[in-house]
mmCIF file of C-alpha atoms in Angstrom:
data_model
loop_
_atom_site.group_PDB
_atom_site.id
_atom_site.type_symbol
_atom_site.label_atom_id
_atom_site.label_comp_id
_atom_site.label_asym_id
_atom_site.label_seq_id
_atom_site.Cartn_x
_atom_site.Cartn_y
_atom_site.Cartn_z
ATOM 1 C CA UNK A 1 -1.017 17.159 -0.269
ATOM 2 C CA UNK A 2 -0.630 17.098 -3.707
ATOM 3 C CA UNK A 3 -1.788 14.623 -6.987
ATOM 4 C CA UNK A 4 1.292 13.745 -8.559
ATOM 5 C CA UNK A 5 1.070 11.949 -12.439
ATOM 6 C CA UNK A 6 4.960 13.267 -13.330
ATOM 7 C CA UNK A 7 6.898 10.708 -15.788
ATOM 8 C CA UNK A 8 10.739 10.633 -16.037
ATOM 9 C CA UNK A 9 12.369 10.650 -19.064
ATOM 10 C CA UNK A 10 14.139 7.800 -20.329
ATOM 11 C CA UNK A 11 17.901 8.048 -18.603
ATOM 12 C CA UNK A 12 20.774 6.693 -19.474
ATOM 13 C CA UNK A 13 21.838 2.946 -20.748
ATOM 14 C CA UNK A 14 21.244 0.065 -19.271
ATOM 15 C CA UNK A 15 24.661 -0.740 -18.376
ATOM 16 C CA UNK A 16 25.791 2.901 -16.602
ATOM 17 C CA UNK A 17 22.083 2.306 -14.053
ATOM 18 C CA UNK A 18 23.776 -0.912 -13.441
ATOM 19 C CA UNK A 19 26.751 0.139 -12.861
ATOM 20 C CA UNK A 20 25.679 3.065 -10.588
ATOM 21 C CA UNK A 21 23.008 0.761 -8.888
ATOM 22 C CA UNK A 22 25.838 -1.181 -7.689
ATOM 23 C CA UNK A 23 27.842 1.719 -6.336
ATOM 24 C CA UNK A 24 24.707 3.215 -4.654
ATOM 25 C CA UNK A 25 23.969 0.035 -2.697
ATOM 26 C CA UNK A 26 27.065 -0.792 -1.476
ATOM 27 C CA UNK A 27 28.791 2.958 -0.967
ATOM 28 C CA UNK A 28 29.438 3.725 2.576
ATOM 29 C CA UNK A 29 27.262 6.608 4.272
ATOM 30 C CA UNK A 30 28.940 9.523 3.872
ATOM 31 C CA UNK A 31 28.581 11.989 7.017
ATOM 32 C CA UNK A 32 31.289 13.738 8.081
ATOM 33 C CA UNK A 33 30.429 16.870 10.337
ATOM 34 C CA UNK A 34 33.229 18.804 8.342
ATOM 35 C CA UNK A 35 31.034 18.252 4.826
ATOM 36 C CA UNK A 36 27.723 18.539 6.406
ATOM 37 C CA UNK A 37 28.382 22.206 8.107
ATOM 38 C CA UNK A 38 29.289 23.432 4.117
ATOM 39 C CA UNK A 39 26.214 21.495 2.354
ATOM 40 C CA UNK A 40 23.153 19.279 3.455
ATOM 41 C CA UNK A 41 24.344 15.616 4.514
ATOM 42 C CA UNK A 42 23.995 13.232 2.743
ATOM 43 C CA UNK A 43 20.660 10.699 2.964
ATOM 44 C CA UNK A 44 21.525 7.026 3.763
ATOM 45 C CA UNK A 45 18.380 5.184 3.573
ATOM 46 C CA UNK A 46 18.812 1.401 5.049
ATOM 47 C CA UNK A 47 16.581 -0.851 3.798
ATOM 48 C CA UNK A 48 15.623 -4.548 5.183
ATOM 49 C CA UNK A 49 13.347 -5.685 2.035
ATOM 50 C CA UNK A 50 12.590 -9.372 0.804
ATOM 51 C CA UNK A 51 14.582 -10.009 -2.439
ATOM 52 C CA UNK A 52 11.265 -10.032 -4.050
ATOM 53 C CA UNK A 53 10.389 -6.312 -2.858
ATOM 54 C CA UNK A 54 14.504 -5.086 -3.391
ATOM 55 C CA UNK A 55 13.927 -6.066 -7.229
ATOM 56 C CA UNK A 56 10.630 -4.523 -7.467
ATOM 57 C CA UNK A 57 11.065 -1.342 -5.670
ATOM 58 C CA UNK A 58 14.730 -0.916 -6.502
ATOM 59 C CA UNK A 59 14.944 -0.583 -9.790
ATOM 60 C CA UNK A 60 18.230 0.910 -11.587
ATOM 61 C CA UNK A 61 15.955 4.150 -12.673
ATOM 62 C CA UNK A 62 15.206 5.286 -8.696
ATOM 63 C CA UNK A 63 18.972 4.207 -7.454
ATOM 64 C CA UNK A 64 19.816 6.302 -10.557
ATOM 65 C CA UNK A 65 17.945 9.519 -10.028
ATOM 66 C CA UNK A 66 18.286 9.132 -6.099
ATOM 67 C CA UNK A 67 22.545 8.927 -6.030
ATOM 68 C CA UNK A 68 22.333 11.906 -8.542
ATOM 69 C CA UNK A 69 20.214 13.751 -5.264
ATOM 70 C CA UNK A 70 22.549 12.609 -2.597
ATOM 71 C CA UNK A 71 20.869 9.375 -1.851
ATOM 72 C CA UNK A 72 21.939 6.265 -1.147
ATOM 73 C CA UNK A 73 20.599 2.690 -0.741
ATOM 74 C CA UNK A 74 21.821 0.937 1.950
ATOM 75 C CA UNK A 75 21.236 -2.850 2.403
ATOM 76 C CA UNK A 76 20.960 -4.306 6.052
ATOM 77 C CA UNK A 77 21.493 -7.483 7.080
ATOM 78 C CA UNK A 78 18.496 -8.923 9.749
ATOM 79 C CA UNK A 79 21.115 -11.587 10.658
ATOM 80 C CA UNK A 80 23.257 -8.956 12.252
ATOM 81 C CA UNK A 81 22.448 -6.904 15.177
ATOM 82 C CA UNK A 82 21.046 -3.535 13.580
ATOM 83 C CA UNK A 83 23.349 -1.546 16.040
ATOM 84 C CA UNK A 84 26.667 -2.661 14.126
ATOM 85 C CA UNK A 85 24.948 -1.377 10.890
ATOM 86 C CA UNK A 86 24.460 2.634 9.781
ATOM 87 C CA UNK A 87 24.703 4.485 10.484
ATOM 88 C CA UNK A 88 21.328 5.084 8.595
ATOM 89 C CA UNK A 89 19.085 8.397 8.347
ATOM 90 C CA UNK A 90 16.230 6.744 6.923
ATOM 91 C CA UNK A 91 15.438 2.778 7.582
ATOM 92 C CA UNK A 92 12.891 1.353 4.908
ATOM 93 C CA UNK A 93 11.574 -2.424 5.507
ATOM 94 C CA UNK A 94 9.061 -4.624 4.979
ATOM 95 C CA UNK A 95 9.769 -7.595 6.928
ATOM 96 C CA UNK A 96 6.749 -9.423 8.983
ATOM 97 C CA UNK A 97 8.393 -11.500 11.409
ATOM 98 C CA UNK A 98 8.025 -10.471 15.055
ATOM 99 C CA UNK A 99 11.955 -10.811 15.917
ATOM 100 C CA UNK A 100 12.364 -8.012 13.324
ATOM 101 C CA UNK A 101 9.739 -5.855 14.658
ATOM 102 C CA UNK A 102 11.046 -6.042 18.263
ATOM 103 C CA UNK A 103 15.042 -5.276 16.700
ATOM 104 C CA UNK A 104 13.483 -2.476 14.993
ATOM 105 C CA UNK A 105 11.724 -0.839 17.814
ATOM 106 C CA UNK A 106 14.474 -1.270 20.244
ATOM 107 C CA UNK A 107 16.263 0.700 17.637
ATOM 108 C CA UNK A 108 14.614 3.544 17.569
ATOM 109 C CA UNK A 109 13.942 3.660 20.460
ATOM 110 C CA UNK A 110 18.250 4.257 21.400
ATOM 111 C CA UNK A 111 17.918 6.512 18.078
ATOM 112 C CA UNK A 112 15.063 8.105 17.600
ATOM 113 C CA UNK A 113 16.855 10.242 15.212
ATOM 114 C CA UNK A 114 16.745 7.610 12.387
ATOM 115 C CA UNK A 115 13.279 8.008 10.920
ATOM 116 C CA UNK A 116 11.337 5.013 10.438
ATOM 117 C CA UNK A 117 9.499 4.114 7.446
ATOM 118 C CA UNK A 118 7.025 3.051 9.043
ATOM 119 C CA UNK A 119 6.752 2.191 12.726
ATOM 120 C CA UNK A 120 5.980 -1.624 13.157
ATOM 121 C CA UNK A 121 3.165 -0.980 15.604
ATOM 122 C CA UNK A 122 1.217 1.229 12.669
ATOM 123 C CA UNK A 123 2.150 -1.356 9.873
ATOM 124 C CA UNK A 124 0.406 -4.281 12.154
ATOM 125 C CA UNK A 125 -2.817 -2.545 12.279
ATOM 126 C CA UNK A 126 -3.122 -3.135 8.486
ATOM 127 C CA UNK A 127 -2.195 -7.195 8.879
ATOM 128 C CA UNK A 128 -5.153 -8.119 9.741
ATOM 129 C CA UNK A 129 -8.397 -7.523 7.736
ATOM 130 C CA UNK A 130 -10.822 -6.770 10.999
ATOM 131 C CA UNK A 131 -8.947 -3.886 12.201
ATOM 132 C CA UNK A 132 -7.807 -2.714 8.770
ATOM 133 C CA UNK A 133 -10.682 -0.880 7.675
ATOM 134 C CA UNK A 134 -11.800 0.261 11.245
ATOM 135 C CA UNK A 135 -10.185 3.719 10.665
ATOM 136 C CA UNK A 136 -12.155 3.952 7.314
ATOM 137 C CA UNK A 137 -15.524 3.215 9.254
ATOM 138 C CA UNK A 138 -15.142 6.259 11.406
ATOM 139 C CA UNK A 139 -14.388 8.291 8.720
ATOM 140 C CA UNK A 140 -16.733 11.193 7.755
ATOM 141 C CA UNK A 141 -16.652 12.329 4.498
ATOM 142 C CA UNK A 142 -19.932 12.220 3.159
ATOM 143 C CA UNK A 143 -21.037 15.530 0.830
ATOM 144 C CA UNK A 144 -17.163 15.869 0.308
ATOM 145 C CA UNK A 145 -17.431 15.507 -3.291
ATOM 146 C CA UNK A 146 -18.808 11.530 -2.888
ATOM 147 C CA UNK A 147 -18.907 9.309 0.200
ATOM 148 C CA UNK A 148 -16.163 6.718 1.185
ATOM 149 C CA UNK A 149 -17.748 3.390 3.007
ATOM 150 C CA UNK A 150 -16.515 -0.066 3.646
ATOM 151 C CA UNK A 151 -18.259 -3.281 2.473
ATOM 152 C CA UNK A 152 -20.443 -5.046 4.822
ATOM 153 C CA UNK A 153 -18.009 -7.751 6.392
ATOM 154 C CA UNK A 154 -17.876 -10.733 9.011
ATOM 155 C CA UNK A 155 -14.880 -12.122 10.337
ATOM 156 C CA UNK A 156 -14.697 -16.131 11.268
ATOM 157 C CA UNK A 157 -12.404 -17.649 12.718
ATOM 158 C CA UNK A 158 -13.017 -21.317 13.424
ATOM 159 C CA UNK A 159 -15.729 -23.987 12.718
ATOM 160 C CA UNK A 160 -16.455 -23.819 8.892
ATOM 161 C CA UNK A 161 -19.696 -25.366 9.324
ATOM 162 C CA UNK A 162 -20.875 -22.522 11.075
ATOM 163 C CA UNK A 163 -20.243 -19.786 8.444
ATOM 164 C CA UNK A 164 -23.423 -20.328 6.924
ATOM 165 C CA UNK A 165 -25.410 -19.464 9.809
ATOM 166 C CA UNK A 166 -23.036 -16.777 10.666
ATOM 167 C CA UNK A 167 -23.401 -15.256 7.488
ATOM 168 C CA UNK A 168 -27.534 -15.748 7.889
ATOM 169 C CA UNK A 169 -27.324 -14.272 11.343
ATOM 170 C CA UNK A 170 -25.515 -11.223 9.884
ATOM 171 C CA UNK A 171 -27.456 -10.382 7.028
ATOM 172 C CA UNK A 172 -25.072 -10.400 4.372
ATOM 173 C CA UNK A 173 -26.033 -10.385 0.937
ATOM 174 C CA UNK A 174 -24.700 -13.167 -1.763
ATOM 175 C CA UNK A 175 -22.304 -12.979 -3.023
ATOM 176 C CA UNK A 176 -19.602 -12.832 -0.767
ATOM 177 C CA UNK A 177 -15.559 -12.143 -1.312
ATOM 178 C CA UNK A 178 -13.749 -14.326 1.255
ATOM 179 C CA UNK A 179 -10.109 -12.773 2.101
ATOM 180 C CA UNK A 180 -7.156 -14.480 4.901
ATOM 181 C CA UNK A 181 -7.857 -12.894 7.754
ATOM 182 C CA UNK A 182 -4.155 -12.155 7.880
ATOM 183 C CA UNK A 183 -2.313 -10.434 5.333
ATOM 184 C CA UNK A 184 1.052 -11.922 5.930
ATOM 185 C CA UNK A 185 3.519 -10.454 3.030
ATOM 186 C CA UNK A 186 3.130 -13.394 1.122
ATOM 187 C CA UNK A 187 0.871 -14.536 -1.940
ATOM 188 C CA UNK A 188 -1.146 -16.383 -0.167
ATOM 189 C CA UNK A 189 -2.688 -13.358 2.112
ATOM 190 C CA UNK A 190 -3.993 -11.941 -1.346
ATOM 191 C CA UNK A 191 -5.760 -15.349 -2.106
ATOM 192 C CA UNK A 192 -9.507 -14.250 -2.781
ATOM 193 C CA UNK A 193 -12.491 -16.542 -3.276
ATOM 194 C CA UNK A 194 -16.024 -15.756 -4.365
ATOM 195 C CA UNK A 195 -18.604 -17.922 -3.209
ATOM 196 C CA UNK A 196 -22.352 -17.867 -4.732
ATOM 197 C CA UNK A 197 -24.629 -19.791 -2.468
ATOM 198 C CA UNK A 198 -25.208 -20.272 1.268
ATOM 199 C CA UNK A 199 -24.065 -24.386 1.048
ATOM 200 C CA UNK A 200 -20.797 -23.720 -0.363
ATOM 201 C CA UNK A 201 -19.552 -21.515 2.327
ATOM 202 C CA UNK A 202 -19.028 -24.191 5.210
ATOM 203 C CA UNK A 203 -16.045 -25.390 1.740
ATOM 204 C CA UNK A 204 -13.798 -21.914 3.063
ATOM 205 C CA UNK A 205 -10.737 -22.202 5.255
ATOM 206 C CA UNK A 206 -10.902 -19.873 8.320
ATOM 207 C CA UNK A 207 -9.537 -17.356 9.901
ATOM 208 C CA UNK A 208 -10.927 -15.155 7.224
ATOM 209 C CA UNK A 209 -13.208 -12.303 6.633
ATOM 210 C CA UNK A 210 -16.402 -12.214 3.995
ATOM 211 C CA UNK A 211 -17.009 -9.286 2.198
ATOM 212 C CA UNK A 212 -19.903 -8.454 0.028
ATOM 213 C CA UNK A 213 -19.336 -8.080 -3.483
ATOM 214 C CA UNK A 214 -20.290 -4.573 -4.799
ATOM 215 C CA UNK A 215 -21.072 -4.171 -8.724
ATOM 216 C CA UNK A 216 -18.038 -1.630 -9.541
ATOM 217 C CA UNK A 217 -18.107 -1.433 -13.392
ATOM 218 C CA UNK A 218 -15.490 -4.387 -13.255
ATOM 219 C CA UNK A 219 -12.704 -1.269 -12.541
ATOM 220 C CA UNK A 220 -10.557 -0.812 -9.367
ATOM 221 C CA UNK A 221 -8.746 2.464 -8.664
ATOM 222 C CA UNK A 222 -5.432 2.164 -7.018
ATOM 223 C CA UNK A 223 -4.594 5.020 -4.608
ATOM 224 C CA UNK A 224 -0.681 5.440 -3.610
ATOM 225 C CA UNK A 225 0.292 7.848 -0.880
ATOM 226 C CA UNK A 226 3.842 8.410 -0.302
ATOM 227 C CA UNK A 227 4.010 11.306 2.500
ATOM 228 C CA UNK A 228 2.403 14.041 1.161
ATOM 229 C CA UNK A 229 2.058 12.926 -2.462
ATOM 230 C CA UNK A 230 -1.502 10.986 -3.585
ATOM 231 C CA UNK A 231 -1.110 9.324 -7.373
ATOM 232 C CA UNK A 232 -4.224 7.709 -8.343
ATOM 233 C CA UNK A 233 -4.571 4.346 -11.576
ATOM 234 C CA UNK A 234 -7.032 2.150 -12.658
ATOM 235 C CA UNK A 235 -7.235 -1.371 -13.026
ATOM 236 C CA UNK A 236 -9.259 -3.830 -14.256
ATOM 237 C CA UNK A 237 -11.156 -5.609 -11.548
ATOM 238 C CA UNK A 238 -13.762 -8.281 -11.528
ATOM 239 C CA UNK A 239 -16.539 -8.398 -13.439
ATOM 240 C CA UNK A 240 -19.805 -7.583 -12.411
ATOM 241 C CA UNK A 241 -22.512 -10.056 -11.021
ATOM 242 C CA UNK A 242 -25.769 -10.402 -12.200
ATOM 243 C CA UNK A 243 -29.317 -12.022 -11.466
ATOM 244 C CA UNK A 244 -28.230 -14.173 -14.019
ATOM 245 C CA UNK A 245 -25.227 -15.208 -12.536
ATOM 246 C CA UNK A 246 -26.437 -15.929 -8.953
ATOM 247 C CA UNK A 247 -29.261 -18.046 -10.295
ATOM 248 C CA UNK A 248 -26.664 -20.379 -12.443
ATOM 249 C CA UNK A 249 -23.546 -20.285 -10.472
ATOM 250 C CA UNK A 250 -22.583 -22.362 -7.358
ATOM 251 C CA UNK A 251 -19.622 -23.506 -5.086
ATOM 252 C CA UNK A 252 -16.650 -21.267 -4.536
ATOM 253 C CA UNK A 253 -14.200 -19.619 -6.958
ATOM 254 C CA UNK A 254 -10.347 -18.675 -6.800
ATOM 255 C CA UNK A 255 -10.325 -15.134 -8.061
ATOM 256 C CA UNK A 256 -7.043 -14.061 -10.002
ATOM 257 C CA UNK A 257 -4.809 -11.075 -8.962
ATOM 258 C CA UNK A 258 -6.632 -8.834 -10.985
ATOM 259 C CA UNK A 259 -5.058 -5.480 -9.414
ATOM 260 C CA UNK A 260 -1.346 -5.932 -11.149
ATOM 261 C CA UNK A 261 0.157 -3.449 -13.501
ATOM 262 C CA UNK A 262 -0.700 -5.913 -16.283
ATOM 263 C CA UNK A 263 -4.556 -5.224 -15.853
ATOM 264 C CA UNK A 264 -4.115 -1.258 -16.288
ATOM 265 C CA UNK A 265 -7.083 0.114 -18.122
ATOM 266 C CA UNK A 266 -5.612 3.480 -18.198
ATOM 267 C CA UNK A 267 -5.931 4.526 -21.907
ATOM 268 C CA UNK A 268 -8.781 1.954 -22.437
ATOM 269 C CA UNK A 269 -11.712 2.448 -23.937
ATOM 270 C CA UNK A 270 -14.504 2.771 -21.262
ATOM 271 C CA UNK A 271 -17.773 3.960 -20.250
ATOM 272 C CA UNK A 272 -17.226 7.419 -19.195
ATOM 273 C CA UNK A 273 -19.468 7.017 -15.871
ATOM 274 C CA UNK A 274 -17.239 4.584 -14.993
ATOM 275 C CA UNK A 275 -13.770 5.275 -16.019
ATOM 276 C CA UNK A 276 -14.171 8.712 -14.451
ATOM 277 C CA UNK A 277 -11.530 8.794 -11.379
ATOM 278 C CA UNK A 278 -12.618 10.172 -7.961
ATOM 279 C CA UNK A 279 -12.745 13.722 -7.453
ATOM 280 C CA UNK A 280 -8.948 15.400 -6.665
ATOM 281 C CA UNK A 281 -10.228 16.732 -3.352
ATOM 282 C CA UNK A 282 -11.622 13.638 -2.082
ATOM 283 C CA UNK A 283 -8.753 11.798 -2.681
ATOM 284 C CA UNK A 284 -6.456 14.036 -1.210
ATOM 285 C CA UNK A 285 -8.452 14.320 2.158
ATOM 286 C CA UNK A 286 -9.177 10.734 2.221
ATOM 287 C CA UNK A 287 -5.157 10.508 2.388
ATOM 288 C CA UNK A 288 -4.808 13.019 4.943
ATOM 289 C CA UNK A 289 -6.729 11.430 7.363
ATOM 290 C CA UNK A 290 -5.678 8.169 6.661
ATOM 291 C CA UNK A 291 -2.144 9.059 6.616
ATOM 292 C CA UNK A 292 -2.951 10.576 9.994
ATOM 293 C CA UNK A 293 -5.083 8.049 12.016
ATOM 294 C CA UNK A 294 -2.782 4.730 10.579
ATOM 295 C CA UNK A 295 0.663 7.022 11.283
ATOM 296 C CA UNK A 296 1.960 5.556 7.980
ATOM 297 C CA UNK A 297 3.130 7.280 5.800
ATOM 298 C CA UNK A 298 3.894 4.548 2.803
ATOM 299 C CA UNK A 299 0.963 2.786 1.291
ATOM 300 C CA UNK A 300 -1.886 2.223 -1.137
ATOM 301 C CA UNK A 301 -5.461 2.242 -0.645
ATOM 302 C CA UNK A 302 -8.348 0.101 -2.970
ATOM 303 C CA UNK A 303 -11.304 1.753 -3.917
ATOM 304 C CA UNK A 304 -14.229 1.140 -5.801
ATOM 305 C CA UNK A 305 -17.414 3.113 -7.108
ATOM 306 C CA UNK A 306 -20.664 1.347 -6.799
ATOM 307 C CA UNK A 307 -22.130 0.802 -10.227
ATOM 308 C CA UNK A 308 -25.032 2.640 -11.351
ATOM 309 C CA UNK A 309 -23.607 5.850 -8.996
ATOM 310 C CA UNK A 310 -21.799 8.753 -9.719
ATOM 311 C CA UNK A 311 -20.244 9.472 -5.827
ATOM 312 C CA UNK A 312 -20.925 6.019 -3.826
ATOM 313 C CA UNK A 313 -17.031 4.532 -3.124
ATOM 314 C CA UNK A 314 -15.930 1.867 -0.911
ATOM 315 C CA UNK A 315 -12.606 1.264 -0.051
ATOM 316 C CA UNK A 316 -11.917 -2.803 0.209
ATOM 317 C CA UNK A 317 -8.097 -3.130 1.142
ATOM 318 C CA UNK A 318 -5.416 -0.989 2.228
ATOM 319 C CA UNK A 319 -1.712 -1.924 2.005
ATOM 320 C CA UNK A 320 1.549 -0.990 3.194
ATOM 321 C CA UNK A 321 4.653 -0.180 1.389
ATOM 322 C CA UNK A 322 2.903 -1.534 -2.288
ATOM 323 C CA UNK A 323 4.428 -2.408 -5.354
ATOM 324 C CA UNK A 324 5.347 1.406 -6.100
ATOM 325 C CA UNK A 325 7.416 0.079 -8.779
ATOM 326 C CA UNK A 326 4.053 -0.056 -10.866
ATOM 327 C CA UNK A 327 3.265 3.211 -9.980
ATOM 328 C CA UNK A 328 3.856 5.401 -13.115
ATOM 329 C CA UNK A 329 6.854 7.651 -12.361
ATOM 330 C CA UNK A 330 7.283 6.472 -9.017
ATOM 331 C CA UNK A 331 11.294 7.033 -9.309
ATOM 332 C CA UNK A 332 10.664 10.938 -8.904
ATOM 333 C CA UNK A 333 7.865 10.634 -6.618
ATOM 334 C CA UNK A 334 9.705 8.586 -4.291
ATOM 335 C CA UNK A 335 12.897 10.344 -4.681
ATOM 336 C CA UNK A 336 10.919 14.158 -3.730
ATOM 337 C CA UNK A 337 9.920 12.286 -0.795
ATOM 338 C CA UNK A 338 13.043 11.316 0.903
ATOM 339 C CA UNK A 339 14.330 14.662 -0.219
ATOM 340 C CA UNK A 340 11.685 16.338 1.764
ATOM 341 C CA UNK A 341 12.555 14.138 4.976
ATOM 342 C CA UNK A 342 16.964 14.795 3.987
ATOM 343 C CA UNK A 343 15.914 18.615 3.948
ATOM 344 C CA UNK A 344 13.740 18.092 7.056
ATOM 345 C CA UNK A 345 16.722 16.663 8.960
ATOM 346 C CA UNK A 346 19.532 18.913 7.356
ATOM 347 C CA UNK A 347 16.938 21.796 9.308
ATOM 348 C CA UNK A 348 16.956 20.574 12.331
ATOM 349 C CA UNK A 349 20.903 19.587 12.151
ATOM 350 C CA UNK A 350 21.370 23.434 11.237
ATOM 351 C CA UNK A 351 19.061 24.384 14.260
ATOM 352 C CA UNK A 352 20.866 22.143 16.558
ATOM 353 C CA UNK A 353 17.488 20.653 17.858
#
C-alpha cells in the first residue's frame, strides 16, 4: 500500500474533455476475442451513480485520462434489467435502495467475473453508525506509531425523553455530537448537532447515535483509500470547546458541513503540533486492515488527533465511495486503480482461469 499525493497536469481544452467525455460514456464495450488475444481488453466499467455523484466523480479530466488507458465509462440504467446491459468488467454504484442491492447481487452471482465495486453486503455495514465503527474497536494498533480509538458513543432509538438518562446511565461526557443513525446517501444522514447540557437532549430526533466531542485543534484529516492507494488532506473542522463554553452555552446546535473541499487548510498557516499529519505507516496499516475486515475497497475514513497529544487519534466516520473528486489528483489515482484490476483480469484471461 502506498501514499499517493501525484497531481496531473493541466490537459487539454475544455471543449476536446467534452467532447471525449461524451464518446467515453456512450462508446460500446469493445471485446472481441480476436483483439484481446493480440493486446489486453479493453476495461468497461458500468456505473449506476446518482446524477449528483456522475457530476462529481466524473469529471471530463478522469474520462479523459481513463479513454486514453483503454477505459471506458459505461452508464446503466436501474430501470432495465442489468442482464440486458454489458457487458461490463467493472460495475461502480452507489445506489441505496434495497431493489438495487438484490439486482446487483443476483448479478454477480450468474457472473462472478464482473468485479464489483463494492459488494452491497460490505457497503451496508457502513449505513448505519452502530456497526460502522465496530471493526475500528477491535482494532489493535496501539505503539504503531500512535493509537487509533473511537469516541465514546450511545445509540437511541426511540423515546427522546429518555436520552437524558440514557446518556447519565452511560457516562458520557458533555458535550455530545448527535449523528442519524442511518447514513442514507442523502444530506440529511450528514446532519450533525451539538448539544451542551443534559435538558436539551430529550429536543433530538431519534434513531441516532451521540458521540463525545474530542478537542482536535479544530482540524480533521481526510483519509481516501482506493485499493491499494492511501492519500491523506486536512480540513478544517470544528472548533474546540472550552470550560468557557460549556458554562455559557445551552440547547442544541446544527453544525455545518465543515469536511468539504472548501474548508482545506492544506497550505494554511497552523500550529505545527497540530497540522502535523499522521505518521505514513500508521495510515497505511490502518487501511490495510480496514480495507480487509469491511471487504471494501472504495472509501474514506475521518480521523482526528486529540488536542494537547502528539499520537492519540480517533476515527469518527467512515464512508463509502466519497467525493474523490475533491481528492487532489484523484483522476490518476483512480485511473492506476482500475488499471491494476484491467491487468488483473487480462492475467487471468491469458491463464485461462
Amino acid at each position: 500500500m502506498r501514499l499517493h499525493a501525484d497531481v496531473l497536469d493541466e490537459m487539454e481544452g475544455e471543449g476536446e474533455e467534452g467532447a471525449l467525455m461524451a464518446s467515453a460514456v456512450l462508446s460500446p464495450p469493445l471485446m472481441g476475442a480476436a483483439g484481446a488475444a493480440a493486446t489486453p481488453p479493453r476495461l468497461v466499467v458500468g456505473y449506476a451513480l446518482t446524477k449528483k455523484k456522475v457530476k462529481s466523480f466524473l469529471q471530463p479530466k478522469l474520462v479523459l485520462l481513463a479513454r486514453k488507458n483503454g477505459i471506458s465509462f459505461v452508464s446503466i440504467d436501474v430501470s432495465l434489467p442489468l442482464s440486458e446491459q454489458g457487458p461490463f468488467d467493472v460495475i461502480l454504484h452507489k445506489i441505496t435502495s434495497k431493489e438495487w442491492q438484490q439486482v446487483l447481487e443476483d448479478y454477480h452471482e450468474e457472473h462472478p467475473e464482473v468485479t464489483v465495486l463494492d459488494p452491497p453486503s460490505a457497503i451496508e455495514h457502513l449505513n448505519n453508525r452502530q456497526s460502522m465503527l465496530e471493526e475500528v474497536a477491535d482494532l489493535n494498533l496501539s505503539n504503531f506509531y500512535g493509537e487509533v480509538c473511537t469516541p465514546r458513543q450511545l445509540v437511541i432509538t426511540k423515546d427522546p425523553s429518555s436520552i437524558p438518562t440514557a446518556v447519565a446511565m452511560a457516562g458520557l461526557t458533555l458535550p455530545l455530537v448527535s449523528k442519524p443513525l442511518v447514513v442514507d446517501g442523502t444530506s440529511k444522514g450528514h446532519e450533525l448537532y451539538l448539544a451542551y447540557d443534559e435538558a436539551s437532549l430529550s429536543m433530538l430526533h431519534p434513531p441516532l447515535v451521540l458521540q463525545e466531542f474530542i478537542n482536535h485543534g479544530g482540524i480533521l484529516f481526510k483519509v481516501y483509500i482506493i485499493g491499494e492507494t492511501v492519500q491523506v488532506v486536512r480540513r478544517f473542522s470544528l472548533p474546540d470547546v472550552n470550560a468557557y463554553d460549556l458554562l455559557n452555552s445551552v440547547g442544541i446546535y446544527r453544525l455545518p458541513r465543515v469536511s468539504c473541499a472548501a474548508a482545506t487548510a492544506d497550505g494554511a498557516e497552523l500550529d505545527p503540533l497540530i497540522a502535523e499529519l499522521p505518521p505514513k505507516p500508521l495510515l497505511e496499516k490502518l487501511g490495510r486492515e480496514l480495507r480487509s475486515r469491511l471487504g471494501l475497497r472504495l472509501f474514506n475514513i475521518d480521523i482526528i488527533r486529540e488536542f494537547g497529544s502528539k499520537d492519540r487519534y480517533y476515527i469518527i466516520d467512515i464512508n463509502y465511495f466519497p467525493g474523490f473528486g475533491k481528492m487532489p489528483g484523484y483522476e490518476r489515482v483512480f485511473t492506476d486503480f482500475l488499471l491494476s484490476l484491467a491487468q488483473s483480469k487480462y492475467k487471468k484471461y491469458l491463464s485461462g482461469t
